[in-house]
Amino acid sequence: MKRVLACLAAIVLALCLVPAGYAVWELPFSVDSQAVYLFHVNTGTVVLDVNGSQRRSPASLTKMVTALLLLESGEDLDTVVTIPEHLQAEFDFIQSENGSDADLKIGEQITLRNLLYGMMLPSGNDAASVIGDYLSGGDLDAFAVQMTEYAAALGCEDTQFSCAHGLADIEDGNWSTARDMALILQAVSRNQTLLDVMGTAEWWMPLSNMHTEPKTYTDEETPAGMAYRVRNTNSMLVEDSTVYRSYIVAGKSGFTNQAGRCFASLSRQGEDSWILVVMGARRELDDGVTCATRDTVAILDWALERFATGQAPEETGPLAEVPVLWNSEADMVAVWPAQTVTALLDKEQPTEWKLTLPEQLETPLEAGQTVGEAALYINGDLVGTVPLEVRDTLSRNWWLHFTGTHSTGQIVLLAVAVLLAVALVAAVAILRLRRSIRRRRRRKAAAAGRYLYRG
């Protein structure tokens, strides 16, 4: 268990680095579920949060933690377990609560793999108890503590478990929130074995020492060596169902009288992955599909139609033009995004860019030089920022710079000073020239005198 929690600590640290996402949207239709939490995995965006932090009974959503603890324990799934006699009281309790089961028997020999399918597909409470008993060495209370610690390591802020299956409610010490269940389902999404199990529509349980004869079905022949069939309570996986959706990857249902109908689902469409948890749906439907499932279908259909991961800005041109100073060829320069932001884009709501730029730019400018920043807002909340750059190299004209940075009076004074300096230099040069001429004349005269004397 310590090894599992150590691994989870690293996962939680990574999750903490995921951006919190932006402001939640409002559904354009009503739902029956009392708590809704919709999370876009790719961008860390919480799209819907209706009572997402409200403490509720999670019912059989609890079983996702039991399954994760089994798969992360390192146990070989082909290990054969004998269901112990001391679980008889637990089995009697499940029956008294009208809890769903996988038709397991005390003393039955069964593999951990079949227990996993028996727990996750028909939501067998008996299978969950056997798994918890096996992993804890016969102490289901200790296993519930492990479950709670595991959830806390995932970042769950208000989750406590008192059983392996979820038949217990809040007053029994078993509670969670839609947000916390989304975090647990995110852990499920990283376990391909569990995804495969939860994405299976039906599974055949094998003959055993307690199921020695195959069950007879009118619609299908029981395969050789098999005893009976268990089916997934997730009707979104069933192709002939009115709520079948090809984008659903995995789901887990749950129900107690206090919890109402609950459903946690993972869906994928293209590059987008979604986690949705609905809890507390009460109304029942005539076609056998629960309101929790109906709400899930309606919400996901809406989300997958309206949102998609994309790169922003989507424009191929510059975001703005800024006046440029002291260039003889251009008085404006285009400003471009230096990179893009990966964001969940709302097809019905344009992205908003807020630019931070100087009123004007001074030359010289080099292509690729950062000159500002653009902040992307979606649904009124900041998503990310990108630097802004120029893509033109512009030199500085010294005269334009000089005249643009000095007043007329300063220019006149400088011009007078320059003229005086030039006049002074000219005067000095003239004096030196005159002196040079006189020296040459004296030298010539002296040379001429020496010549006459010798003659």
PDB file of N, CA, C and O in Angstrom, residues 337-372:
ATOM      1  N   PRO A 337       1.644  37.073 -33.151  1.00  0.00           N
ATOM      2  CA  PRO A 337       1.831  36.173 -31.997  1.00  0.00           C
ATOM      3  C   PRO A 337       3.065  35.311 -32.221  1.00  0.00           C
ATOM      4  O   PRO A 337       3.237  34.728 -33.295  1.00  0.00           O
ATOM      5  N   ALA A 338       3.932  35.236 -31.209  1.00  0.00           N
ATOM      6  CA  ALA A 338       5.152  34.441 -31.338  1.00  0.00           C
ATOM      7  C   ALA A 338       4.877  32.949 -31.218  1.00  0.00           C
ATOM      8  O   ALA A 338       5.686  32.127 -31.629  1.00  0.00           O
ATOM      9  N   GLN A 339       3.722  32.574 -30.639  1.00  0.00           N
ATOM     10  CA  GLN A 339       3.354  31.176 -30.482  1.00  0.00           C
ATOM     11  C   GLN A 339       1.842  31.106 -30.314  1.00  0.00           C
ATOM     12  O   GLN A 339       1.155  32.122 -30.401  1.00  0.00           O
ATOM     13  N   THR A 340       1.318  29.905 -30.081  1.00  0.00           N
ATOM     14  CA  THR A 340      -0.121  29.740 -29.879  1.00  0.00           C
ATOM     15  C   THR A 340      -0.379  29.108 -28.518  1.00  0.00           C
ATOM     16  O   THR A 340       0.525  28.575 -27.878  1.00  0.00           O
ATOM     17  N   VAL A 341      -1.634  29.171 -28.094  1.00  0.00           N
ATOM     18  CA  VAL A 341      -2.075  28.559 -26.849  1.00  0.00           C
ATOM     19  C   VAL A 341      -3.027  27.418 -27.180  1.00  0.00           C
ATOM     20  O   VAL A 341      -3.939  27.586 -27.991  1.00  0.00           O
ATOM     21  N   THR A 342      -2.791  26.259 -26.573  1.00  0.00           N
ATOM     22  CA  THR A 342      -3.742  25.152 -26.705  1.00  0.00           C
ATOM     23  C   THR A 342      -4.878  25.382 -25.711  1.00  0.00           C
ATOM     24  O   THR A 342      -4.645  25.498 -24.513  1.00  0.00           O
ATOM     25  N   ALA A 343      -6.095  25.473 -26.223  1.00  0.00           N
ATOM     26  CA  ALA A 343      -7.229  25.820 -25.366  1.00  0.00           C
ATOM     27  C   ALA A 343      -8.475  25.083 -25.818  1.00  0.00           C
ATOM     28  O   ALA A 343      -8.554  24.590 -26.947  1.00  0.00           O
ATOM     29  N   LEU A 344      -9.429  24.989 -24.905  1.00  0.00           N
ATOM     30  CA  LEU A 344     -10.748  24.459 -25.247  1.00  0.00           C
ATOM     31  C   LEU A 344     -11.553  25.606 -25.847  1.00  0.00           C
ATOM     32  O   LEU A 344     -11.940  26.545 -25.145  1.00  0.00           O
ATOM     33  N   LEU A 345     -11.784  25.535 -27.137  1.00  0.00           N
ATOM     34  CA  LEU A 345     -12.455  26.623 -27.844  1.00  0.00           C
ATOM     35  C   LEU A 345     -13.960  26.395 -27.881  1.00  0.00           C
ATOM     36  O   LEU A 345     -14.439  25.284 -28.106  1.00  0.00           O
ATOM     37  N   ASP A 346     -14.686  27.452 -27.632  1.00  0.00           N
ATOM     38  CA  ASP A 346     -16.145  27.437 -27.651  1.00  0.00           C
ATOM     39  C   ASP A 346     -16.598  27.882 -29.036  1.00  0.00           C
ATOM     40  O   ASP A 346     -16.357  29.021 -29.436  1.00  0.00           O
ATOM     41  N   LYS A 347     -17.258  26.983 -29.766  1.00  0.00           N
ATOM     42  CA  LYS A 347     -17.663  27.288 -31.134  1.00  0.00           C
ATOM     43  C   LYS A 347     -18.731  28.376 -31.196  1.00  0.00           C
ATOM     44  O   LYS A 347     -18.930  28.997 -32.246  1.00  0.00           O
ATOM     45  N   GLU A 348     -19.436  28.607 -30.090  1.00  0.00           N
ATOM     46  CA  GLU A 348     -20.484  29.618 -30.080  1.00  0.00           C
ATOM     47  C   GLU A 348     -20.041  30.912 -29.412  1.00  0.00           C
ATOM     48  O   GLU A 348     -20.824  31.849 -29.309  1.00  0.00           O
ATOM     49  N   GLN A 349     -18.805  30.959 -28.972  1.00  0.00           N
ATOM     50  CA  GLN A 349     -18.326  32.131 -28.259  1.00  0.00           C
ATOM     51  C   GLN A 349     -16.904  32.445 -28.728  1.00  0.00           C
ATOM     52  O   GLN A 349     -15.988  31.668 -28.466  1.00  0.00           O
ATOM     53  N   PRO A 350     -16.733  33.542 -29.456  1.00  0.00           N
ATOM     54  CA  PRO A 350     -15.398  33.848 -29.979  1.00  0.00           C
ATOM     55  C   PRO A 350     -14.401  34.115 -28.862  1.00  0.00           C
ATOM     56  O   PRO A 350     -14.753  34.607 -27.790  1.00  0.00           O
ATOM     57  N   THR A 351     -13.164  33.762 -29.140  1.00  0.00           N
ATOM     58  CA  THR A 351     -12.105  34.060 -28.185  1.00  0.00           C
ATOM     59  C   THR A 351     -11.827  35.557 -28.165  1.00  0.00           C
ATOM     60  O   THR A 351     -12.007  36.249 -29.164  1.00  0.00           O
ATOM     61  N   GLU A 352     -11.400  36.044 -27.031  1.00  0.00           N
ATOM     62  CA  GLU A 352     -11.104  37.466 -26.874  1.00  0.00           C
ATOM     63  C   GLU A 352      -9.626  37.633 -26.527  1.00  0.00           C
ATOM     64  O   GLU A 352      -9.118  36.995 -25.608  1.00  0.00           O
ATOM     65  N   TRP A 353      -8.973  38.517 -27.298  1.00  0.00           N
ATOM     66  CA  TRP A 353      -7.564  38.794 -27.050  1.00  0.00           C
ATOM     67  C   TRP A 353      -7.418  40.203 -26.475  1.00  0.00           C
ATOM     68  O   TRP A 353      -7.985  41.156 -26.999  1.00  0.00           O
ATOM     69  N   LYS A 354      -6.666  40.316 -25.406  1.00  0.00           N
ATOM     70  CA  LYS A 354      -6.342  41.616 -24.833  1.00  0.00           C
ATOM     71  C   LYS A 354      -4.838  41.822 -24.977  1.00  0.00           C
ATOM     72  O   LYS A 354      -4.038  41.058 -24.423  1.00  0.00           O
ATOM     73  N   LEU A 355      -4.481  42.864 -25.764  1.00  0.00           N
ATOM     74  CA  LEU A 355      -3.080  43.082 -26.107  1.00  0.00           C
ATOM     75  C   LEU A 355      -2.436  44.096 -25.170  1.00  0.00           C
ATOM     76  O   LEU A 355      -3.043  45.118 -24.822  1.00  0.00           O
ATOM     77  N   THR A 356      -1.243  43.796 -24.771  1.00  0.00           N
ATOM     78  CA  THR A 356      -0.424  44.738 -24.001  1.00  0.00           C
ATOM     79  C   THR A 356       0.745  45.150 -24.887  1.00  0.00           C
ATOM     80  O   THR A 356       1.677  44.368 -25.116  1.00  0.00           O
ATOM     81  N   LEU A 357       0.660  46.389 -25.413  1.00  0.00           N
ATOM     82  CA  LEU A 357       1.651  46.891 -26.359  1.00  0.00           C
ATOM     83  C   LEU A 357       1.956  48.352 -26.051  1.00  0.00           C
ATOM     84  O   LEU A 357       1.091  49.081 -25.560  1.00  0.00           O
ATOM     85  N   PRO A 358       3.177  48.811 -26.347  1.00  0.00           N
ATOM     86  CA  PRO A 358       3.458  50.247 -26.232  1.00  0.00           C
ATOM     87  C   PRO A 358       2.689  51.025 -27.296  1.00  0.00           C
ATOM     88  O   PRO A 358       2.307  50.467 -28.335  1.00  0.00           O
ATOM     89  N   GLU A 359       2.454  52.292 -27.035  1.00  0.00           N
ATOM     90  CA  GLU A 359       1.731  53.107 -28.007  1.00  0.00           C
ATOM     91  C   GLU A 359       2.504  53.240 -29.306  1.00  0.00           C
ATOM     92  O   GLU A 359       1.912  53.391 -30.380  1.00  0.00           O
ATOM     93  N   GLN A 360       3.818  53.198 -29.228  1.00  0.00           N
ATOM     94  CA  GLN A 360       4.656  53.261 -30.416  1.00  0.00           C
ATOM     95  C   GLN A 360       5.971  52.539 -30.133  1.00  0.00           C
ATOM     96  O   GLN A 360       6.373  52.380 -28.986  1.00  0.00           O
ATOM     97  N   LEU A 361       6.595  52.087 -31.194  1.00  0.00           N
ATOM     98  CA  LEU A 361       7.848  51.345 -31.080  1.00  0.00           C
ATOM     99  C   LEU A 361       8.993  52.150 -31.668  1.00  0.00           C
ATOM    100  O   LEU A 361       8.827  52.836 -32.678  1.00  0.00           O
ATOM    101  N   GLU A 362      10.137  52.062 -31.037  1.00  0.00           N
ATOM    102  CA  GLU A 362      11.322  52.781 -31.494  1.00  0.00           C
ATOM    103  C   GLU A 362      12.228  51.860 -32.295  1.00  0.00           C
ATOM    104  O   GLU A 362      12.420  50.704 -31.941  1.00  0.00           O
ATOM    105  N   THR A 363      12.755  52.374 -33.385  1.00  0.00           N
ATOM    106  CA  THR A 363      13.779  51.652 -34.129  1.00  0.00           C
ATOM    107  C   THR A 363      15.117  51.866 -33.443  1.00  0.00           C
ATOM    108  O   THR A 363      15.280  52.845 -32.688  1.00  0.00           O
ATOM    109  N   PRO A 364      16.063  50.966 -33.640  1.00  0.00           N
ATOM    110  CA  PRO A 364      16.007  49.826 -34.561  1.00  0.00           C
ATOM    111  C   PRO A 364      15.222  48.657 -33.983  1.00  0.00           C
ATOM    112  O   PRO A 364      15.168  48.470 -32.778  1.00  0.00           O
ATOM    113  N   LEU A 365      14.589  47.869 -34.892  1.00  0.00           N
ATOM    114  CA  LEU A 365      13.853  46.665 -34.528  1.00  0.00           C
ATOM    115  C   LEU A 365      14.398  45.483 -35.325  1.00  0.00           C
ATOM    116  O   LEU A 365      14.644  45.607 -36.529  1.00  0.00           O
ATOM    117  N   GLU A 366      14.573  44.354 -34.629  1.00  0.00           N
ATOM    118  CA  GLU A 366      15.048  43.149 -35.284  1.00  0.00           C
ATOM    119  C   GLU A 366      13.889  42.166 -35.451  1.00  0.00           C
ATOM    120  O   GLU A 366      13.046  42.034 -34.573  1.00  0.00           O
ATOM    121  N   ALA A 367      13.858  41.458 -36.570  1.00  0.00           N
ATOM    122  CA  ALA A 367      12.835  40.441 -36.802  1.00  0.00           C
ATOM    123  C   ALA A 367      12.883  39.399 -35.681  1.00  0.00           C
ATOM    124  O   ALA A 367      13.956  38.895 -35.339  1.00  0.00           O
ATOM    125  N   GLY A 368      11.703  39.078 -35.089  1.00  0.00           N
ATOM    126  CA  GLY A 368      11.630  38.146 -33.981  1.00  0.00           C
ATOM    127  C   GLY A 368      11.735  38.804 -32.621  1.00  0.00           C
ATOM    128  O   GLY A 368      11.650  38.121 -31.599  1.00  0.00           O
ATOM    129  N   GLN A 369      11.894  40.114 -32.601  1.00  0.00           N
ATOM    130  CA  GLN A 369      12.012  40.830 -31.323  1.00  0.00           C
ATOM    131  C   GLN A 369      10.659  40.898 -30.626  1.00  0.00           C
ATOM    132  O   GLN A 369       9.651  41.251 -31.218  1.00  0.00           O
ATOM    133  N   THR A 370      10.615  40.529 -29.332  1.00  0.00           N
ATOM    134  CA  THR A 370       9.385  40.580 -28.543  1.00  0.00           C
ATOM    135  C   THR A 370       9.082  42.020 -28.164  1.00  0.00           C
ATOM    136  O   THR A 370       9.954  42.739 -27.649  1.00  0.00           O
ATOM    137  N   VAL A 371       7.835  42.421 -28.401  1.00  0.00           N
ATOM    138  CA  VAL A 371       7.466  43.814 -28.154  1.00  0.00           C
ATOM    139  C   VAL A 371       6.237  43.954 -27.254  1.00  0.00           C
ATOM    140  O   VAL A 371       5.835  45.072 -26.926  1.00  0.00           O
ATOM    141  N   GLY A 372       5.616  42.835 -26.856  1.00  0.00           N
ATOM    142  CA  GLY A 372       4.422  42.917 -26.019  1.00  0.00           C
ATOM    143  C   GLY A 372       3.889  41.546 -25.697  1.00  0.00           C
ATOM    144  O   GLY A 372       4.579  40.527 -25.853  1.00  0.00           O
TER     145      GLY A 372
END
